[in-house]
Amino acid sequence: MYHKTLSYRVFNVINICFMIIIALLCIIPLVHVLAVSFSSKAAADANLVGLWPIDFTIESYKKTMSNPIFVHSIWVSIKRTVIGTGLTLLLAFLAAYPLSKEDSAFKGRNIYSWLFVFTMIFSGGLVPFYIVIQKIGLMDSFWVLVLPGAVNVYLTILLLNFFRGVPKEMEEAALIDGAGHFRVMFSIYLPVSLPAIATLALFSMVTQWNSWFDGLLYINNSKDYPLATFLQTVIIQRDMSSMSINPKEMELISTKTVKSAQIFIGALPILIVYPFLQKYFASGLVMGSVKE
Amino acid sequence: MGTLKKNWQFHLMLLPSLLFLIIFNFIPMGGVVMAFQNFKPWLGISGSEWVGLDNFRYLFERQDSIQVIWNTLVIAVLKLVFNLSVPFVFSLLLNELRKMFFKRFVQTLVYLPHFLSWVILGGILIDILSTDGGIVNRVLVGVFGIEPIFFLGKGNWFRFTVIVSDVWKEFGFGTVVFLAALANINPSLYEAAEVDGASRLKQTIHITIPSMIPIAIVVGTLALGNVLNAGFDQIFNLYNSLVYEKGDIIDTFVYRTAILNGEMGFGTAIGLFKSVISMILILISYRLAYKWANYRIF
């Protein structure tokens, strides 16, 4: 009934316009960067580019992709994303299964869960962590990007909440038939929790791809940086040394368009997995709010 | 012994994670003793001189560390307020959209910035906010005819930019939980109100908003435990020496003093100060969330 009143109709029109503006504001900055990356040096340096490329060219992408340091950093990022996500999921899966059991079925569960949760609420801070990384010789190694964050307690909790929803009868039947818990875990829990695992995988991938501080902190040789750290030093700290543009090239291409191309390439994997993320993340969040 | 025999598989499954936690979480926790030392990396924890509470005394005597704690609180509290209220209002407006595909379209666009990192967004912001030809200042100067604003170079403008850009990045994602709450409101409440002739505004005030208050309290309470995390990634990628005074927060300060300047004992002391206060806040907030809304993490 209220739909037909004049005041609601006026509100509705204003609301729709407002929503369009807000929604566009969320992607306009990205569109601008994309436009700059495809524009010519002259147009970009003269600040003429708005939301559409001027004098369309792919020169900046050619330049970016011919920089061996940049290409190598993409490779490091892909490697850390694949290995890091795999390890995180494996550990979360292994830990979530026993932690999802009732206290009566698994004595000691409480001690373990407190140890896990305690790491979420207290930490030694940056400096002791840094010293530990140094002492165990992880500095400057690829593994420093993957190992320290391998256990993700938050994702583990999401997964164990999901496990609690799995019907107990299947498990009991299997246990009576003589299956061990490893068997139950891999042949019953793994198949039914694939959607949940896919959700966690997407989240973990985004985290891995976006991580930059560990690279900056623990890797001294900028040639081994993951892409996010590379972008941080080149674009935020304006350290042009690894951009490998020589003075002659400077006349032909602008650092502005090259930076824009690099930013866009850095965001691209997220944009590609985004449709999947969007589909899953609401259910992922709901998983987290399941109560006992 | 009997239970160990029965449950050995459970312990084995937890072993790998536990090893990781011991190495990367619990051993560093032991490292907080450095906060009570004049730590020198070449002497190690066993060789460094013990100084008692000197680092903490120093922490409260230094002008810059007091300023940093204050900055952290100001920035974090403002973020908390806006990151709660903006999604709340936005989800109410979003809920009024009747066309499903349009609602999806808006949601798709507003969720996106959450998934991009502050390195990417920092790079974009530095570019579009710059005073020499950044697109934002071009619009401001062109449309409103005002002087270009030095968003990232002036203390108070920097704080403003930090808050606004954080809200911009997170408000869409923040609506998820409110939209879930909206979907759970019993439709018969609205039907009854319609029969009574209540306008949409009246329905919103008397049905929708009261139904959302509990979830807002949970979200706000849980955020309270995080109040000393004012956003390392964001600040680090946006700030520069011009705005240290108003923009430096505990986490960025620790990085600068301990890692860049080598004041490791002092850096650990601030870190420990932050960890302890954070832990107390988190425990209180979880307790409150449990009491008010029966919320449990697991």
XYZ file of C-alpha atoms in Angstrom:
590
model
C 0.000 0.000 0.000
C 2.742 2.396 0.939
C 4.306 1.770 -2.470
C 1.651 3.923 -4.045
C 1.916 6.970 -1.813
C 3.505 10.025 -3.363
C 6.097 10.510 -0.644
C 7.306 6.930 -0.968
C 7.586 7.284 -4.745
C 9.642 10.445 -4.373
C 11.826 8.715 -1.808
C 12.220 5.737 -4.122
C 13.452 7.827 -7.033
C 15.926 9.709 -4.843
C 17.060 6.475 -3.265
C 17.711 4.821 -6.630
C 19.750 7.789 -7.835
C 21.701 7.843 -4.585
C 22.419 4.123 -4.828
C 23.693 4.467 -8.385
C 26.040 7.275 -7.361
C 27.371 5.405 -4.333
C 27.858 2.197 -6.299
C 29.730 4.008 -9.068
C 31.924 5.813 -6.534
C 33.196 2.404 -5.484
C 34.633 1.562 -8.887
C 35.364 4.942 -10.468
C 38.890 5.111 -9.001
C 39.680 1.746 -10.549
C 38.193 2.783 -13.885
C 40.320 5.938 -13.815
C 43.494 3.908 -13.241
C 42.532 1.614 -16.110
C 41.957 4.612 -18.378
C 45.327 6.149 -17.463
C 47.107 2.863 -18.085
C 45.816 2.773 -21.658
C 46.509 6.436 -22.398
C 49.464 8.046 -24.091
C 52.307 9.654 -22.156
C 51.305 13.139 -23.259
C 47.691 12.774 -22.173
C 48.570 11.162 -18.853
C 51.285 13.651 -17.924
C 49.020 16.565 -18.793
C 46.300 15.138 -16.517
C 43.768 14.993 -19.301
C 42.573 11.470 -18.639
C 39.270 11.020 -16.861
C 37.369 7.776 -17.162
C 38.200 6.960 -20.763
C 41.676 6.418 -22.270
C 43.035 9.194 -24.478
C 45.151 8.185 -27.493
C 44.686 4.502 -26.703
C 47.948 2.582 -26.474
C 49.164 -0.607 -24.798
C 52.740 0.663 -24.571
C 52.694 0.767 -20.763
C 51.619 -2.876 -20.548
C 54.321 -3.909 -22.998
C 56.871 -2.055 -20.894
C 55.586 -3.553 -17.654
C 55.567 -7.096 -18.917
C 59.060 -6.763 -20.376
C 60.470 -5.885 -16.948
C 61.967 -9.174 -15.719
C 61.726 -8.133 -12.044
C 58.017 -7.471 -12.408
C 57.373 -10.757 -14.179
C 59.388 -12.637 -11.577
C 57.390 -10.985 -8.786
C 54.181 -12.241 -10.392
C 55.668 -15.720 -10.380
C 56.586 -15.423 -6.682
C 53.044 -14.286 -5.922
C 51.452 -17.149 -7.841
C 53.733 -19.614 -6.077
C 52.921 -18.241 -2.625
C 49.215 -18.118 -3.399
C 49.074 -21.744 -4.534
C 51.355 -23.197 -1.854
C 50.106 -20.916 0.915
C 46.451 -21.608 0.204
C 47.047 -25.339 -0.075
C 48.924 -25.482 3.210
C 46.408 -23.305 5.036
C 43.516 -25.452 3.861
C 45.259 -28.704 4.730
C 46.093 -27.520 8.251
C 42.646 -25.994 8.790
C 41.002 -29.218 7.626
C 43.175 -31.424 9.826
C 42.622 -29.236 12.889
C 38.939 -28.501 12.365
C 37.945 -32.153 12.360
C 39.063 -33.053 15.895
C 38.125 -29.610 17.226
C 34.567 -30.054 15.949
C 34.066 -33.105 18.174
C 32.095 -32.933 21.390
C 34.063 -32.552 24.610
C 32.858 -35.981 25.669
C 34.162 -37.627 22.501
C 37.561 -35.943 22.587
C 39.126 -35.270 25.954
C 41.647 -32.524 25.541
C 39.641 -30.677 22.920
C 39.202 -27.764 25.294
C 42.915 -27.374 25.897
C 43.603 -27.397 22.177
C 40.861 -24.907 21.374
C 42.152 -22.531 24.009
C 45.656 -22.735 22.624
C 44.293 -21.934 19.164
C 42.044 -19.098 20.296
C 44.710 -17.637 22.549
C 46.859 -16.918 19.493
C 43.995 -14.816 18.161
C 43.791 -12.609 21.222
C 47.396 -12.209 22.307
C 50.601 -11.887 20.355
C 54.204 -11.132 21.137
C 54.133 -8.254 18.703
C 56.240 -7.445 15.689
C 59.708 -7.352 17.233
C 59.860 -10.786 18.941
C 58.265 -12.291 15.834
C 60.912 -10.685 13.664
C 63.681 -12.066 15.908
C 62.213 -15.578 15.738
C 62.092 -15.433 11.943
C 65.735 -14.351 11.967
C 66.809 -17.030 14.442
C 65.231 -19.945 12.597
C 66.861 -18.809 9.381
C 63.751 -18.011 7.375
C 65.008 -14.562 6.389
C 65.278 -14.076 2.641
C 63.704 -17.428 1.880
C 60.536 -17.983 -0.096
C 59.095 -19.974 2.810
C 58.914 -16.917 5.039
C 55.937 -15.865 2.917
C 54.081 -19.115 3.457
C 54.967 -20.787 6.755
C 54.389 -18.140 9.456
C 50.762 -17.604 8.476
C 50.021 -21.214 7.573
C 47.695 -21.800 10.515
C 44.699 -19.545 10.131
C 42.669 -19.917 13.307
C 39.760 -17.888 11.965
C 39.318 -20.115 8.915
C 39.714 -23.178 11.132
C 36.839 -21.995 13.301
C 34.660 -21.368 10.226
C 35.372 -24.878 9.022
C 34.762 -26.552 12.371
C 31.420 -24.794 12.606
C 30.579 -26.207 9.224
C 31.671 -29.700 10.329
C 29.273 -29.495 13.265
C 26.420 -29.385 10.765
C 27.429 -32.670 9.137
C 25.002 -35.438 10.214
C 26.629 -37.621 12.862
C 24.938 -40.825 11.649
C 27.224 -41.254 8.645
C 30.270 -40.952 10.834
C 28.945 -43.344 13.474
C 28.083 -45.937 10.877
C 31.563 -45.742 9.403
C 33.232 -45.962 12.818
C 31.170 -49.027 13.696
C 32.244 -50.610 10.437
C 35.789 -50.231 11.650
C 36.947 -47.130 9.810
C 39.507 -44.917 11.551
C 39.056 -41.175 12.003
C 41.417 -40.391 9.129
C 39.269 -42.525 6.883
C 36.079 -40.821 8.110
C 37.645 -37.423 7.628
C 38.760 -37.988 4.060
C 35.927 -40.117 2.734
C 32.964 -38.514 4.520
C 33.846 -35.009 5.678
C 36.005 -33.994 2.728
C 33.397 -34.603 0.000
C 30.512 -32.989 1.871
C 32.516 -29.931 2.854
C 33.868 -29.081 -0.586
C 31.695 -25.945 -0.939
C 32.903 -24.705 2.431
C 36.485 -25.461 1.506
C 36.048 -23.603 -1.785
C 34.882 -20.562 0.157
C 37.865 -20.707 2.488
C 40.183 -21.231 -0.482
C 38.962 -18.058 -2.154
C 39.429 -16.036 1.009
C 42.850 -17.489 1.582
C 43.890 -16.805 -2.010
C 42.888 -13.172 -1.737
C 44.871 -12.823 1.489
C 47.950 -14.443 -0.024
C 47.826 -12.388 -3.179
C 47.373 -9.136 -1.267
C 50.062 -9.712 1.395
C 52.971 -7.333 1.049
C 54.358 -6.536 4.496
C 56.050 -9.901 5.063
C 57.938 -9.505 1.790
C 59.072 -6.027 2.746
C 60.101 -7.092 6.227
C 61.785 -10.436 5.689
C 63.140 -10.320 2.162
C 66.095 -8.045 1.613
C 66.705 -8.707 -2.062
C 64.006 -6.789 -3.904
C 64.363 -9.181 -6.840
C 62.596 -11.870 -4.796
C 59.642 -9.750 -3.730
C 56.118 -10.983 -4.369
C 54.093 -8.684 -6.618
C 52.288 -6.900 -3.777
C 55.599 -5.969 -2.141
C 57.049 -4.925 -5.481
C 54.078 -2.635 -6.037
C 54.420 -1.268 -2.516
C 58.029 -0.216 -3.066
C 57.572 1.109 -6.589
C 54.209 2.814 -6.275
C 53.969 3.815 -2.630
C 57.621 4.341 -1.729
C 58.445 5.576 -5.226
C 61.571 3.489 -5.457
C 62.038 3.561 -9.202
C 65.182 1.435 -9.282
C 63.300 -1.805 -9.858
C 61.033 -0.299 -12.455
C 63.963 -0.604 -14.881
C 63.138 2.286 -17.138
C 66.183 3.907 -18.692
C 66.384 7.630 -19.458
C 65.861 7.080 -23.154
C 62.635 5.211 -22.542
C 61.475 7.941 -20.176
C 60.929 10.143 -23.195
C 58.571 7.648 -24.748
C 56.537 6.370 -21.844
C 55.410 7.966 -18.635
C 55.973 6.512 -15.175
C 52.370 7.433 -14.539
C 50.937 5.141 -17.176
C 53.348 2.338 -16.259
C 52.400 2.635 -12.580
C 48.733 2.530 -13.517
C 49.299 -0.567 -15.613
C 51.107 -2.197 -12.685
C 48.319 -1.310 -10.256
C 45.775 -2.774 -12.614
C 47.720 -5.977 -13.140
C 48.033 -6.265 -9.351
C 44.264 -5.982 -8.961
C 43.427 -8.231 -11.905
C 43.484 -11.637 -10.162
C 41.118 -10.293 -7.511
C 38.786 -8.996 -10.211
C 38.884 -12.418 -11.872
C 38.014 -14.431 -8.751
C 35.586 -11.751 -7.576
C 32.444 -13.255 -9.152
C 33.131 -16.519 -7.303
C 33.991 -14.711 -4.102
C 30.767 -12.786 -4.255
C 28.750 -15.920 -4.647
C 30.341 -17.625 -1.679
C 31.250 -15.038 0.872
C 27.796 -14.393 2.290
C 27.471 -18.100 3.067
C 31.003 -18.037 4.445
C 30.106 -15.302 6.876
C 26.936 -17.072 7.897
C 29.049 -20.144 8.628
C 31.041 -18.060 11.058
C 28.028 -16.996 13.019
C 26.683 -20.470 13.684
C 26.170 -20.860 17.383
C 26.431 -23.874 19.604
C 46.171 -43.562 28.947
C 43.019 -45.235 27.728
C 41.728 -42.029 26.183
C 45.045 -41.324 24.514
C 44.864 -44.734 22.915
C 41.343 -44.036 21.733
C 42.028 -40.503 20.538
C 45.576 -40.721 19.202
C 44.294 -39.867 15.740
C 42.856 -36.582 16.975
C 46.146 -35.607 18.576
C 48.024 -36.560 15.414
C 45.703 -34.398 13.292
C 46.308 -31.416 15.559
C 50.050 -31.932 15.738
C 51.095 -30.056 12.562
C 49.023 -26.978 13.391
C 50.240 -27.055 16.954
C 53.873 -27.108 15.830
C 53.256 -24.067 13.636
C 51.517 -22.257 16.482
C 54.365 -23.031 18.886
C 57.034 -21.763 16.502
C 55.273 -18.722 15.103
C 52.957 -17.720 17.949
C 54.002 -19.071 21.317
C 57.774 -18.678 21.056
C 57.387 -15.014 19.999
C 55.134 -14.540 23.023
C 58.116 -15.538 25.148
C 60.095 -12.883 23.326
C 58.173 -10.156 25.105
C 60.809 -10.344 27.860
C 62.780 -8.102 25.502
C 60.480 -5.336 26.648
C 62.333 -5.450 29.976
C 65.762 -5.367 28.393
C 68.029 -2.994 26.596
C 67.981 -5.493 23.756
C 70.944 -5.737 21.432
C 70.511 -8.209 18.565
C 74.172 -9.278 18.665
C 73.929 -10.098 22.390
C 70.582 -11.910 22.179
C 68.007 -12.269 24.931
C 70.416 -14.069 27.267
C 73.178 -11.518 26.840
C 71.256 -8.252 26.818
C 71.104 -6.053 29.865
C 67.964 -6.140 32.038
C 66.497 -2.708 32.626
C 63.257 -3.474 34.450
C 60.470 -1.112 33.555
C 62.708 1.529 31.989
C 61.290 0.995 28.499
C 57.771 1.516 29.790
C 58.782 4.601 31.768
C 60.416 5.925 28.614
C 57.220 5.111 26.700
C 55.168 7.401 28.911
C 57.800 10.120 29.009
C 58.359 10.429 25.312
C 56.160 13.032 23.675
C 55.893 11.109 20.422
C 54.728 7.827 21.952
C 51.939 9.532 23.889
C 50.905 11.272 20.672
C 50.941 7.931 18.838
C 48.682 6.251 21.413
C 46.311 9.194 21.188
C 46.316 9.081 17.356
C 45.568 5.362 17.471
C 42.563 5.891 19.715
C 41.181 8.843 17.765
C 41.498 7.156 14.385
C 40.219 3.792 15.611
C 37.216 5.180 17.473
C 36.170 7.347 14.533
C 36.514 4.365 12.219
C 34.460 2.238 14.593
C 31.635 4.782 14.720
C 31.458 5.319 10.965
C 32.058 1.714 10.006
C 29.064 0.801 12.124
C 26.665 3.608 11.275
C 27.271 3.919 7.532
C 26.598 0.235 6.732
C 23.592 0.331 9.054
C 21.973 3.196 7.165
C 23.142 1.940 3.794
C 21.606 -1.489 4.331
C 18.289 0.159 5.234
C 18.340 2.087 1.963
C 19.487 -0.939 0.000
C 16.630 -2.898 1.487
C 14.147 -0.479 -0.059
C 15.223 -1.391 -3.586
C 12.471 -3.495 -5.127
C 14.187 -4.664 -8.282
C 16.292 -7.675 -7.431
C 18.752 -7.276 -10.292
C 19.374 -3.646 -9.393
C 19.974 -4.551 -5.763
C 22.483 -7.202 -6.875
C 24.173 -4.683 -9.160
C 24.654 -2.192 -6.327
C 25.849 -4.892 -3.954
C 28.347 -6.228 -6.488
C 29.969 -2.837 -6.904
C 30.062 -1.793 -3.247
C 31.571 -5.061 -2.005
C 34.509 -4.877 -4.390
C 36.882 -2.424 -2.634
C 36.964 -4.682 0.431
C 38.891 -7.305 -1.520
C 41.531 -4.995 -2.943
C 44.628 -4.446 -0.841
C 45.708 -1.124 0.626
C 48.756 -1.247 -1.620
C 46.534 -1.121 -4.689
C 44.091 1.350 -3.170
C 46.919 3.412 -1.655
C 48.514 3.691 -5.091
C 45.205 4.784 -6.573
C 44.443 7.251 -3.774
C 47.882 8.856 -3.854
C 47.344 9.430 -7.557
C 43.777 10.716 -7.539
C 44.236 12.878 -4.416
C 47.466 14.549 -5.470
C 47.529 18.348 -5.599
C 49.120 18.527 -9.013
C 46.405 17.261 -11.263
C 44.814 14.494 -9.202
C 41.306 13.890 -10.475
C 39.662 14.746 -7.125
C 41.314 18.134 -6.850
C 40.588 18.781 -10.541
C 36.894 18.282 -9.817
C 36.996 20.340 -6.614
C 38.807 23.213 -8.271
C 36.757 23.019 -11.455
C 33.314 22.662 -9.899
C 33.626 24.511 -6.601
C 36.447 26.853 -7.494
C 38.367 26.244 -4.277
C 42.085 25.857 -3.641
C 43.465 22.323 -4.145
C 43.376 20.346 -0.894
C 46.547 18.650 0.331
C 44.702 15.495 1.453
C 47.712 13.352 2.297
C 50.124 16.053 3.392
C 48.264 17.999 6.091
C 47.656 16.380 9.485
C 43.931 16.893 9.880
C 43.168 16.332 6.202
C 45.196 13.154 6.448
C 43.046 11.847 9.293
C 39.932 12.832 7.392
C 41.187 10.975 4.318
C 42.079 7.905 6.373
C 38.603 7.696 7.910
C 36.714 8.424 4.696
C 38.770 6.043 2.573
C 38.401 3.284 5.152
C 34.638 3.759 5.236
C 34.657 3.811 1.445
C 36.563 0.511 1.345
C 34.563 -1.318 4.010
C 30.998 0.019 4.131
C 29.716 -2.314 1.427
C 31.137 -5.382 3.075
C 29.804 -4.181 6.407
C 26.253 -4.351 5.063
C 26.424 -8.144 4.612
C 25.602 -8.920 8.213
C 22.858 -6.272 8.374
C 21.243 -7.528 5.181
C 21.198 -11.016 6.677
C 19.449 -9.592 9.737
C 16.937 -7.744 7.520
C 16.121 -10.921 5.649
C 15.283 -12.610 8.939
C 12.624 -10.153 10.033
C 9.231 -11.825 10.195
C 7.148 -10.547 7.200
C 3.922 -10.799 9.183
C 5.079 -7.849 11.281
C 5.049 -5.673 8.174
C 1.714 -7.093 7.023
C 0.115 -6.230 10.336
C 1.591 -2.724 10.207
C 0.269 -2.249 6.661
C -3.220 -3.213 7.752
C -2.957 -0.646 10.505
C -2.011 1.889 7.863
C 1.572 2.535 8.949
C 3.675 4.373 6.386
C 6.995 2.897 5.257
C 8.844 5.370 7.429
C 6.809 4.312 10.459
C 7.447 0.658 9.629
C 11.172 1.318 9.408
C 11.255 3.154 12.731
C 9.077 0.710 14.635
C 9.911 -2.637 13.050
C 13.063 -2.623 10.951
C 15.421 -0.570 13.117
C 14.536 -2.260 16.427
C 15.063 -5.671 14.787
C 18.538 -4.649 13.687
C 19.719 -3.123 16.956
C 20.849 -6.444 18.526
C 23.092 -7.353 15.594
C 24.473 -3.809 15.528
C 25.358 -4.157 19.201
C 27.198 -7.412 18.523
C 29.116 -5.957 15.595
C 29.983 -2.839 17.575
C 31.014 -4.773 20.669
C 33.262 -7.098 18.733
C 34.838 -4.137 16.963
C 35.608 -2.640 20.352
C 38.101 -5.413 21.020
C 39.956 -4.322 17.914
C 40.161 -0.686 18.803
C 43.966 -0.538 19.024
C 44.246 -1.857 15.474
C 43.739 1.417 13.701
C 44.764 -0.073 10.350
C 48.468 -0.651 9.806
C 48.157 -1.483 6.099
C 46.178 1.605 5.309
C 48.218 4.128 7.301
C 51.536 2.672 6.190
C 50.559 2.921 2.541
C 49.144 6.413 2.752
C 51.325 8.361 5.138
C 54.604 10.193 4.773
C 56.877 12.183 7.056
C 54.669 15.287 6.706
C 51.830 13.700 8.672
C 53.621 11.542 11.253
C 52.392 13.828 13.996
C 48.693 13.246 13.342
C 48.831 10.011 11.421
C 51.321 7.731 13.167
C 49.632 4.855 15.011
C 51.080 2.273 17.407
C 51.740 -0.349 14.737
C 53.455 1.981 12.291
C 55.396 3.544 15.173
C 56.669 0.122 16.278
C 57.879 -0.568 12.767
C 59.671 2.752 12.524
C 61.300 2.713 15.965
C 62.132 -0.975 16.272
C 62.839 -2.175 12.756
C 64.058 0.989 11.055
C 65.779 2.677 14.044
C 66.807 -0.492 15.859
C 65.260 0.407 19.233
C 64.161 -3.166 19.699
C 63.555 -3.204 23.459
C 61.491 -0.039 23.256
C 59.542 -1.326 20.255
C 58.756 -4.565 22.063
C 57.566 -2.588 25.082
C 55.039 -0.641 22.990
C 54.002 -3.827 21.262
C 53.484 -5.538 24.617
C 51.553 -2.548 25.921
C 49.280 -2.812 22.900
C 48.898 -6.606 23.107
C 47.935 -6.542 26.777
C 45.374 -3.751 26.404
C 43.994 -5.421 23.259
C 43.664 -8.755 25.010
C 41.741 -7.195 27.884
C 39.465 -5.369 25.436
C 38.854 -8.498 23.376
C 38.012 -10.572 26.446
C 35.610 -7.882 27.671
C 33.978 -7.477 24.273
C 33.505 -11.232 23.799
C 32.062 -11.458 27.288
C 29.617 -8.639 26.519
C 28.666 -10.036 23.132
C 27.945 -13.363 24.799
C 25.902 -11.736 27.524
C 23.857 -9.474 25.253
C 23.379 -11.628 22.220
C 24.507 -15.111 23.153
C 27.303 -14.731 20.610
C 30.091 -17.309 20.752
C 33.012 -17.735 18.439
C 32.727 -21.528 18.673
